[in-house]
C-alpha positions as a Python dict, from the first residue, in 0.01 Angstrom:
ca = {
    (1, 'M'): (0, 0, 0),
    (2, 'S'): (-62, -134, 350),
    (3, 'L'): (306, -82, 436),
    (4, 'R'): (299, 288, 346),
    (5, 'T'): (180, 553, 587),
    (6, 'A'): (-45, 839, 485),
    (7, 'A'): (248, 1080, 514),
    (8, 'A'): (461, 860, 286),
    (9, 'L'): (184, 834, 26),
    (10, 'R'): (135, 1210, 30),
    (11, 'E'): (509, 1268, -12),
    (12, 'Q'): (515, 1035, -312),
    (13, 'V'): (230, 1234, -469),
    (14, 'V'): (381, 1574, -392),
    (15, 'S'): (721, 1469, -530),
    (16, 'G'): (562, 1327, -846),
    (17, 'Q'): (663, 966, -778),
    (18, 'R'): (302, 847, -768),
    (19, 'D'): (-16, 962, -935),
    (20, 'P'): (-323, 976, -707),
    (21, 'K'): (-519, 767, -958),
    (22, 'S'): (-272, 477, -928),
    (23, 'I'): (-292, 490, -549),
    (24, 'V'): (-672, 486, -559),
    (25, 'R'): (-669, 192, -801),
    (26, 'D'): (-445, 2, -558),
    (27, 'S'): (-688, 81, -278),
    (28, 'H'): (-988, -51, -471),
    (29, 'A'): (-789, -359, -573),
    (30, 'A'): (-715, -428, -205),
    (31, 'A'): (-1086, -388, -126),
    (32, 'D'): (-1172, -637, -401),
    (33, 'V'): (-928, -889, -256),
    (34, 'A'): (-1069, -842, 94),
    (35, 'D'): (-1420, -916, -32),
    (36, 'R'): (-1325, -1196, -266),
    (37, 'T'): (-1079, -1382, -43),
    (38, 'N'): (-1206, -1337, 314),
    (39, 'K'): (-1562, -1208, 258),
    (40, 'L'): (-1488, -923, 500),
    (41, 'N'): (-1790, -714, 386),
    (42, 'I'): (-1617, -386, 471),
    (43, 'F'): (-1794, -147, 231),
    (44, 'L'): (-2160, -68, 176),
    (45, 'A'): (-2096, 172, -114),
    (46, 'R'): (-1795, 194, -344),
    (47, 'D'): (-1757, 343, -694),
    (48, 'P'): (-1408, 326, -852),
    (49, 'A'): (-1512, 569, -1128),
    (50, 'V'): (-1611, 835, -873),
    (51, 'S'): (-1288, 779, -680),
    (52, 'E'): (-1077, 815, -993),
    (53, 'R'): (-1255, 1138, -1081),
    (54, 'H'): (-1168, 1281, -739),
    (55, 'A'): (-814, 1145, -769),
    (56, 'A'): (-777, 1331, -1100),
    (57, 'A'): (-892, 1650, -926),
    (58, 'A'): (-633, 1590, -652),
    (59, 'A'): (-363, 1543, -915),
    (60, 'T'): (-418, 1898, -1039),
    (61, 'K'): (-298, 2024, -698),
    (62, 'M'): (36, 1841, -710),
    (63, 'G'): (222, 2156, -808),
    (64, 'D'): (57, 2384, -552),
    (65, 'A'): (281, 2585, -323),
    (66, 'E'): (101, 2434, -22),
    (67, 'P'): (-28, 2089, -122),
    (68, 'G'): (-317, 1951, 81),
    (69, 'L'): (-246, 1773, 407),
    (70, 'L'): (-375, 1442, 262),
    (71, 'L'): (-307, 1500, -107),
    (72, 'G'): (-375, 1178, -297),
    (73, 'V'): (-432, 973, 20),
    (74, 'P'): (-723, 725, -2),
    (75, 'V'): (-963, 731, 294),
    (76, 'A'): (-1281, 545, 388),
    (77, 'I'): (-1589, 700, 551),
    (78, 'K'): (-1846, 541, 782),
    (79, 'D'): (-2187, 516, 619),
    (80, 'N'): (-2355, 759, 861),
    (81, 'I'): (-2140, 1052, 739),
    (82, 'A'): (-2315, 1227, 449),
    (83, 'T'): (-2154, 1231, 103),
    (84, 'L'): (-2283, 1364, -227),
    (85, 'D'): (-2178, 1091, -468),
    (86, 'L'): (-2229, 777, -259),
    (87, 'T'): (-2527, 649, -63),
    (88, 'T'): (-2565, 713, 310),
    (89, 'S'): (-2764, 422, 450),
    (90, 'C'): (-2649, 417, 815),
    (91, 'G'): (-2646, 38, 779),
    (92, 'S'): (-3028, 42, 776),
    (93, 'R'): (-3298, -71, 535),
    (94, 'I'): (-3494, 244, 616),
    (95, 'L'): (-3231, 451, 429),
    (96, 'E'): (-3140, 197, 160),
    (97, 'G'): (-3031, 380, -155),
    (98, 'Y'): (-3051, 726, 5),
    (99, 'V'): (-2813, 988, -138),
    (100, 'S'): (-2773, 1304, 67),
    (101, 'P'): (-2831, 1644, -98),
    (102, 'W'): (-2540, 1787, 104),
    (103, 'E'): (-2213, 1656, 243),
    (104, 'A'): (-2068, 1656, 594),
    (105, 'T'): (-1826, 1934, 686),
    (106, 'A'): (-1566, 1664, 759),
    (107, 'V'): (-1603, 1535, 403),
    (108, 'T'): (-1568, 1886, 259),
    (109, 'R'): (-1249, 1934, 459),
    (110, 'L'): (-1112, 1602, 339),
    (111, 'R'): (-1169, 1702, -22),
    (112, 'E'): (-1000, 2037, 44),
    (113, 'A'): (-705, 1849, 196),
    (114, 'G'): (-674, 1643, -125),
    (115, 'A'): (-793, 1312, 21),
    (116, 'V'): (-981, 1069, -202),
    (117, 'I'): (-1280, 883, -57),
    (118, 'V'): (-1283, 524, -182),
    (119, 'G'): (-1607, 412, -18),
    (120, 'K'): (-1859, 412, 266),
    (121, 'T'): (-1800, 150, 534),
    (122, 'N'): (-2030, -99, 702),
    (123, 'M'): (-2161, -28, 1051),
    (124, 'D'): (-2409, -133, 1316),
    (125, 'E'): (-2746, 10, 1214),
    (126, 'F'): (-2762, 381, 1309),
    (127, 'A'): (-2440, 322, 1507),
    (128, 'M'): (-2621, 111, 1765),
    (129, 'G'): (-2397, -183, 1848),
    (130, 'S'): (-2050, -297, 1946),
    (131, 'S'): (-1975, -564, 1686),
    (132, 'T'): (-2112, -457, 1342),
    (133, 'E'): (-2338, -761, 1366),
    (134, 'N'): (-2641, -529, 1365),
    (135, 'S'): (-2592, -404, 1009),
    (136, 'A'): (-2891, -467, 786),
    (137, 'Y'): (-2641, -566, 514),
    (138, 'G'): (-2459, -839, 701),
    (139, 'P'): (-2168, -827, 945),
    (140, 'T'): (-1813, -715, 874),
    (141, 'R'): (-1537, -960, 960),
    (142, 'N'): (-1219, -875, 1145),
    (143, 'P'): (-923, -882, 899),
    (144, 'V'): (-691, -1002, 1178),
    (145, 'A'): (-909, -1304, 1256),
    (146, 'P'): (-1214, -1338, 1027),
    (147, 'H'): (-1395, -1564, 1274),
    (148, 'T'): (-1418, -1269, 1515),
    (149, 'V'): (-1606, -939, 1508),
    (150, 'P'): (-1424, -616, 1419),
    (151, 'G'): (-1600, -428, 1697),
    (152, 'G'): (-1858, -159, 1645),
    (153, 'S'): (-2033, 41, 1556),
    (154, 'S'): (-1754, 163, 1324),
    (155, 'G'): (-1635, -189, 1246),
    (156, 'G'): (-1611, -136, 871),
    (157, 'S'): (-1387, 168, 909),
    (158, 'A'): (-1153, -12, 1150),
    (159, 'A'): (-1141, -314, 919),
    (160, 'A'): (-1060, -97, 615),
    (161, 'V'): (-741, 20, 788),
    (162, 'A'): (-654, -320, 936),
    (163, 'A'): (-692, -482, 592),
    (164, 'G'): (-449, -230, 438),
    (165, 'I'): (-710, -82, 205),
    (166, 'V'): (-658, 272, 338),
    (167, 'P'): (-414, 420, 592),
    (168, 'I'): (-685, 648, 738),
    (169, 'S'): (-1060, 607, 783),
    (170, 'Y'): (-1336, 788, 967),
    (171, 'G'): (-1605, 663, 1200),
    (172, 'S'): (-1836, 800, 1464),
    (173, 'E'): (-1830, 768, 1843),
    (174, 'T'): (-2124, 775, 2080),
    (175, 'G'): (-1992, 541, 2351),
    (176, 'G'): (-1667, 395, 2216),
    (177, 'S'): (-1748, 312, 1855),
    (178, 'V'): (-1404, 418, 1729),
    (179, 'R'): (-1179, 311, 2015),
    (180, 'Q'): (-1330, -34, 2071),
    (181, 'P'): (-1306, -149, 1705),
    (182, 'A'): (-957, 4, 1686),
    (183, 'A'): (-854, -218, 1977),
    (184, 'F'): (-1017, -527, 1824),
    (185, 'C'): (-853, -472, 1484),
    (186, 'G'): (-508, -368, 1607),
    (187, 'V'): (-511, -11, 1475),
    (188, 'V'): (-517, 340, 1626),
    (189, 'G'): (-853, 505, 1697),
    (190, 'V'): (-909, 861, 1819),
    (191, 'K'): (-1216, 1023, 1975),
    (192, 'P'): (-1153, 1398, 1993),
    (193, 'T'): (-1297, 1642, 2245),
    (194, 'Y'): (-1669, 1701, 2195),
    (195, 'G'): (-1685, 2001, 1963),
    (196, 'R'): (-1338, 1957, 1812),
    (197, 'V'): (-1475, 1809, 1488),
    (198, 'S'): (-1798, 1933, 1329),
    (199, 'R'): (-2099, 1703, 1351),
    (200, 'F'): (-2267, 1870, 1054),
    (201, 'G'): (-2359, 1591, 813),
    (202, 'L'): (-2321, 1315, 1073),
    (203, 'V'): (-2657, 1138, 1102),
    (204, 'A'): (-2756, 1187, 1465),
    (205, 'F'): (-2785, 901, 1714),
    (206, 'A'): (-2738, 1082, 2050),
    (207, 'S'): (-2651, 1444, 1982),
    (208, 'S'): (-2485, 1524, 2315),
    (209, 'L'): (-2252, 1225, 2274),
    (210, 'D'): (-2194, 1180, 1900),
    (211, 'Q'): (-1859, 1272, 1748),
    (212, 'I'): (-1664, 1197, 1432),
    (213, 'G'): (-1342, 1009, 1505),
    (214, 'V'): (-1047, 882, 1305),
    (215, 'F'): (-866, 551, 1255),
    (216, 'G'): (-503, 527, 1149),
    (217, 'A'): (-262, 245, 1077),
    (218, 'T'): (-15, 435, 1298),
    (219, 'V'): (-32, 717, 1551),
    (220, 'D'): (101, 953, 1285),
    (221, 'D'): (-173, 851, 1040),
    (222, 'A'): (-435, 923, 1307),
    (223, 'A'): (-275, 1260, 1385),
    (224, 'L'): (-285, 1356, 1016),
    (225, 'G'): (-642, 1235, 984),
    (226, 'L'): (-763, 1438, 1280),
    (227, 'A'): (-578, 1752, 1171),
    (228, 'A'): (-750, 1737, 832),
    (229, 'V'): (-1104, 1758, 976),
    (230, 'A'): (-1069, 1940, 1309),
    (231, 'G'): (-1171, 2300, 1369),
    (232, 'Y'): (-1465, 2531, 1418),
    (233, 'D'): (-1764, 2508, 1185),
    (234, 'Q'): (-2043, 2765, 1176),
    (235, 'H'): (-2290, 2497, 1062),
    (236, 'D'): (-2259, 2311, 1395),
    (237, 'A'): (-2384, 2492, 1706),
    (238, 'T'): (-2176, 2261, 1927),
    (239, 'S'): (-1853, 2325, 1734),
    (240, 'A'): (-1580, 2477, 1951),
    (241, 'R'): (-1386, 2792, 1863),
    (242, 'H'): (-1054, 2643, 1970),
    (243, 'S'): (-744, 2666, 1751),
    (244, 'V'): (-617, 2334, 1617),
    (245, 'P'): (-256, 2262, 1718),
    (246, 'D'): (-4, 2071, 1508),
    (247, 'Y'): (-57, 1720, 1641),
    (248, 'R'): (238, 1577, 1446),
    (249, 'A'): (472, 1826, 1613),
    (250, 'A'): (417, 1623, 1931),
    (251, 'A'): (618, 1331, 1786),
    (252, 'G'): (958, 1273, 1940),
    (253, 'G'): (890, 1487, 2246),
    (254, 'S'): (998, 1392, 2598),
    (255, 'L'): (756, 1266, 2862),
    (256, 'K'): (974, 1392, 3144),
    (257, 'G'): (752, 1552, 3405),
    (258, 'V'): (430, 1405, 3260),
    (259, 'V'): (204, 1243, 3519),
    (260, 'I'): (-3, 950, 3391),
    (261, 'G'): (-293, 836, 3604),
    (262, 'R'): (-383, 470, 3658),
    (263, 'P'): (-755, 469, 3753),
    (264, 'K'): (-818, 184, 3996),
    (265, 'E'): (-1173, 135, 3865),
    (266, 'Y'): (-1034, 28, 3526),
    (267, 'F'): (-808, -239, 3680),
    (268, 'P'): (-1046, -451, 3892),
    (269, 'A'): (-949, -790, 4032),
    (270, 'S'): (-1161, -947, 3755),
    (271, 'L'): (-945, -798, 3476),
    (272, 'E'): (-784, -1078, 3276),
    (273, 'P'): (-420, -1130, 3382),
    (274, 'E'): (-292, -1105, 3024),
    (275, 'M'): (-468, -771, 2973),
    (276, 'R'): (-325, -645, 3300),
    (277, 'A'): (22, -758, 3193),
    (278, 'R'): (-2, -573, 2860),
    (279, 'C'): (-108, -256, 3041),
    (280, 'E'): (170, -291, 3299),
    (281, 'R'): (420, -323, 3016),
    (282, 'A'): (287, 5, 2879),
    (283, 'F'): (320, 170, 3221),
    (284, 'D'): (680, 47, 3242),
    (285, 'A'): (743, 202, 2899),
    (286, 'F'): (599, 534, 3018),
    (287, 'R'): (825, 526, 3324),
    (288, 'S'): (1129, 452, 3108),
    (289, 'L'): (1042, 762, 2904),
    (290, 'G'): (1049, 983, 3212),
    (291, 'A'): (680, 990, 3302),
    (292, 'E'): (542, 938, 3651),
    (293, 'V'): (262, 683, 3696),
    (294, 'R'): (19, 770, 3974),
    (295, 'D'): (-278, 571, 4108),
    (296, 'V'): (-603, 770, 4090),
    (297, 'S'): (-975, 714, 4133),
    (298, 'L'): (-1278, 793, 3917),
    (299, 'P'): (-1541, 687, 4173),
    (300, 'H'): (-1855, 717, 3957),
    (301, 'T'): (-1721, 487, 3683),
    (302, 'E'): (-1947, 200, 3794),
    (303, 'Y'): (-2254, 401, 3691),
    (304, 'A'): (-2132, 478, 3340),
    (305, 'I'): (-2303, 193, 3154),
    (306, 'P'): (-2653, 243, 3306),
    (307, 'V'): (-2623, 621, 3264),
    (308, 'Y'): (-2515, 584, 2902),
    (309, 'Y'): (-2795, 339, 2821),
    (310, 'I'): (-3053, 583, 2954),
    (311, 'I'): (-2920, 901, 2792),
    (312, 'A'): (-2822, 760, 2451),
    (313, 'P'): (-3154, 577, 2380),
    (314, 'A'): (-3351, 879, 2504),
    (315, 'E'): (-3177, 1105, 2253),
    (316, 'A'): (-3204, 836, 1984),
    (317, 'S'): (-3580, 807, 2028),
    (318, 'S'): (-3606, 1176, 1947),
    (319, 'N'): (-3350, 1184, 1665),
    (320, 'L'): (-3487, 879, 1486),
    (321, 'A'): (-3844, 1009, 1488),
    (322, 'R'): (-3762, 1178, 1156),
    (323, 'F'): (-3743, 841, 977),
    (324, 'D'): (-4115, 800, 920),
    (325, 'G'): (-4151, 735, 547),
    (326, 'V'): (-4276, 1087, 472),
    (327, 'R'): (-3975, 1287, 354),
    (328, 'Y'): (-3706, 1036, 254),
    (329, 'G'): (-3604, 674, 276),
    (330, 'L'): (-3826, 368, 291),
    (331, 'R'): (-4205, 411, 270),
    (332, 'L'): (-4447, 123, 316),
    (333, 'Q'): (-4821, 161, 278),
    (334, 'G'): (-5050, 100, 572),
    (335, 'D'): (-5398, 185, 693),
    (336, 'G'): (-5387, 563, 678),
    (337, 'L'): (-5102, 787, 796),
    (338, 'R'): (-5055, 607, 1128),
    (339, 'G'): (-5051, 273, 950),
    (340, 'M'): (-4785, 401, 710),
    (341, 'Y'): (-4571, 512, 1005),
    (342, 'E'): (-4609, 176, 1176),
    (343, 'A'): (-4540, -31, 864),
    (344, 'T'): (-4237, 176, 760),
    (345, 'R'): (-4070, 188, 1099),
    (346, 'S'): (-4151, -173, 1188),
    (347, 'K'): (-3995, -308, 867),
    (348, 'G'): (-3727, -41, 828),
    (349, 'F'): (-3560, -63, 1169),
    (350, 'G'): (-3376, -370, 1297),
    (351, 'A'): (-3417, -529, 1639),
    (352, 'E'): (-3145, -335, 1823),
    (353, 'V'): (-3260, 3, 1692),
    (354, 'T'): (-3619, -81, 1784),
    (355, 'R'): (-3509, -187, 2132),
    (356, 'R'): (-3328, 143, 2194),
    (357, 'I'): (-3610, 359, 2057),
    (358, 'M'): (-3855, 184, 2290),
    (359, 'L'): (-3621, 217, 2588),
    (360, 'G'): (-3558, 584, 2512),
    (361, 'T'): (-3925, 662, 2469),
    (362, 'Y'): (-4001, 492, 2801),
    (363, 'V'): (-3743, 687, 3006),
    (364, 'L'): (-3867, 1016, 2859),
    (365, 'S'): (-4233, 940, 2919),
    (366, 'A'): (-4451, 1117, 3176),
    (367, 'G'): (-4388, 979, 3523),
    (368, 'Y'): (-4049, 831, 3439),
    (369, 'Y'): (-3848, 1132, 3313),
    (370, 'D'): (-3742, 1241, 3665),
    (371, 'A'): (-3675, 888, 3786),
    (372, 'Y'): (-3454, 793, 3493),
    (373, 'Y'): (-3342, 1061, 3247),
    (374, 'R'): (-3301, 1349, 3493),
    (375, 'K'): (-3118, 1125, 3741),
    (376, 'A'): (-2892, 992, 3465),
    (377, 'M'): (-2800, 1347, 3363),
    (378, 'Q'): (-2713, 1428, 3725),
    (379, 'V'): (-2484, 1125, 3749),
    (380, 'R'): (-2331, 1219, 3414),
    (381, 'S'): (-2228, 1548, 3573),
    (382, 'C'): (-2064, 1350, 3855),
    (383, 'I'): (-1869, 1141, 3604),
    (384, 'A'): (-1745, 1456, 3430),
    (385, 'A'): (-1651, 1602, 3771),
    (386, 'D'): (-1441, 1290, 3845),
    (387, 'F'): (-1228, 1357, 3536),
    (388, 'R'): (-1205, 1727, 3614),
    (389, 'A'): (-1087, 1660, 3970),
    (390, 'V'): (-817, 1419, 3855),
    (391, 'F'): (-683, 1649, 3586),
    (392, 'E'): (-694, 1954, 3813),
    (393, 'G'): (-508, 1749, 4075),
    (394, 'G'): (-189, 1734, 3873),
    (395, 'V'): (-248, 1435, 3645),
    (396, 'H'): (-188, 1513, 3277),
    (397, 'L'): (-323, 1194, 3114),
    (398, 'L'): (-495, 869, 3208),
    (399, 'F'): (-408, 524, 3074),
    (400, 'T'): (-642, 224, 3086),
    (401, 'P'): (-733, -87, 2887),
    (402, 'T'): (-955, 5, 2592),
    (403, 'T'): (-1167, -307, 2633),
    (404, 'P'): (-1186, -585, 2895),
    (405, 'S'): (-1091, -850, 2637),
    (406, 'P'): (-993, -895, 2273),
    (407, 'A'): (-1237, -946, 1985),
    (408, 'F'): (-1501, -1213, 2039),
    (409, 'A'): (-1652, -1463, 1798),
    (410, 'F'): (-1972, -1394, 1605),
    (411, 'G'): (-2278, -1468, 1815),
    (412, 'A'): (-2079, -1488, 2139),
    (413, 'K'): (-2268, -1198, 2298),
    (414, 'A'): (-2631, -1267, 2210),
    (415, 'D'): (-2746, -1114, 2540),
    (416, 'P'): (-2779, -737, 2477),
    (417, 'Y'): (-2648, -651, 2825),
    (418, 'E'): (-2332, -856, 2768),
    (419, 'M'): (-2280, -667, 2442),
    (420, 'Y'): (-2330, -333, 2618),
    (421, 'L'): (-2052, -421, 2864),
    (422, 'S'): (-1806, -423, 2572),
    (423, 'D'): (-1805, -43, 2611),
    (424, 'I'): (-1745, -41, 2985),
    (425, 'Y'): (-1406, 137, 2956),
    (426, 'T'): (-1499, 375, 2676),
    (427, 'V'): (-1838, 533, 2753),
    (428, 'T'): (-1702, 754, 3034),
    (429, 'A'): (-1499, 968, 2792),
    (430, 'N'): (-1812, 1031, 2582),
    (431, 'L'): (-2019, 1118, 2887),
    (432, 'A'): (-1752, 1364, 3002),
    (433, 'G'): (-1675, 1496, 2650),
    (434, 'V'): (-1299, 1449, 2693),
    (435, 'P'): (-1064, 1323, 2419),
    (436, 'A'): (-945, 962, 2423),
    (437, 'M'): (-765, 723, 2192),
    (438, 'S'): (-679, 356, 2161),
    (439, 'Q'): (-354, 215, 2027),
    (440, 'P'): (-216, -139, 2002),
    (441, 'I'): (-27, -262, 2311),
    (442, 'G'): (5, -632, 2235),
    (443, 'R'): (-195, -948, 2178),
    (444, 'M'): (-390, -1201, 2381),
    (445, 'G'): (-430, -1545, 2229),
    (446, 'G'): (-310, -1405, 1897),
    (447, 'L'): (-572, -1126, 1896),
    (448, 'P'): (-491, -752, 1928),
    (449, 'V'): (-563, -557, 2245),
    (450, 'G'): (-556, -181, 2289),
    (451, 'G'): (-447, 64, 2555),
    (452, 'Q'): (-648, 382, 2606),
    (453, 'L'): (-513, 731, 2669),
    (454, 'I'): (-757, 992, 2804),
    (455, 'A'): (-676, 1365, 2820),
    (456, 'P'): (-842, 1682, 2952),
    (457, 'H'): (-1070, 1881, 2720),
    (458, 'F'): (-880, 1993, 2408),
    (459, 'G'): (-569, 1806, 2527),
    (460, 'E'): (-528, 1609, 2203),
    (461, 'R'): (-174, 1734, 2141),
    (462, 'E'): (-51, 1606, 2479),
    (463, 'M'): (-240, 1282, 2420),
    (464, 'F'): (-67, 1235, 2084),
    (465, 'A'): (273, 1311, 2242),
    (466, 'A'): (226, 1018, 2482),
    (467, 'A'): (87, 794, 2206),
    (468, 'Y'): (384, 863, 1976),
    (469, 'A'): (624, 789, 2261),
    (470, 'L'): (449, 466, 2362),
    (471, 'E'): (433, 346, 2001),
    (472, 'R'): (806, 409, 1964),
    (473, 'A'): (891, 244, 2297),
    (474, 'L'): (685, -72, 2239),
    (475, 'G'): (793, -114, 1878),
    (476, 'E'): (699, -454, 1741),
    (477, 'E'): (587, -568, 2088),
    (478, 'A'): (272, -361, 2033),
    (479, 'H'): (163, -617, 1775),
    (480, 'R'): (254, -939, 1950),
}
């Protein structure tokens, strides 16, 4: 199944060549092999019986005049996106065994499109991490090189695609948690414009940054996956009333007249020569396709990491206050109500989540709010203005490395600050709310590396046009 795209699988179902149940069985069999052979630890919840029931429901739509966009296609969902028939633990002990009473809008749309969810994927606890080492249920391993991390926080979703278990999976992005693992695992990862995909049913980490994103084995898989879930949702106050274009119609288009910016801040002298070479090869491909490459500047980029690690923990400290042992999840007894709170949250949250809650509470506290949080929000506006100025100045898209380096070994970044720097090229797009995606552009030392396209707000179609063209131009070189 790993050699078949989502579009090919759907066509087989629509034409009657394959039954959705057989495809889902193949997907679960591949997941079993991944666990048994390489101990990849990709899924936190998986129920073949539930999947087959949904596959049977999808099979009843095979004769419809307009079959669903993902009819019979198996997909995987990050474990912080609410589902009705599988647990939603967010990779945390504090929500162990929790089953949501409602499902995310994205999940509802996937079911309506005929997709079949095969399981919930492993993740850094409450999406706080860049390696999936922070999961309370053990780390996920990178299918490309099991001694390395798959990235995070959506490492399980990236690994599910890289291992050939599903052609499409879904994760969440707060500061790069789809694009970075996509780069590490050699797959495509898309973060849409803030508001393009409903956040209803996505367990909140930092509400002004969080988004649902999509992984695909190919650019076309990612385009199909985004189309299936994008669009306005009345249940999400931040959902945008923008029409959703046909992303797949962008395939095969010319790049003649397209201006692609090369931000100097993303290509410092310290960038590894091999990474620079892979990016320059991509720029050469863009030029050969008729695009113009122009040097540009995003001057506030250097402040992105400190700004992000003030704003995101501040919002997390507020959002995670609801996990107190009163209404749902873990409850441990203590000395009175306060003791119960302390016991539950102390045992329920892991070290990284605790660190960020404490940091966020500090920067929001009396006497420090203006010095830290307010100042960070002001600089965030400057970062967004940098992107706006570049795009209004005649540049259509930006292209950068997705990460400074390929996947690292387990335990290699024990210092939290070193781990935070893994997101140095991705957090800016979240802070500005613009769409961005990562796709394979080669390998370094046998490990995949990704190139990042960034577009103006709601410029996903133009972003996909460039991604399709680059994928076609690089061919097999994108994976070696």
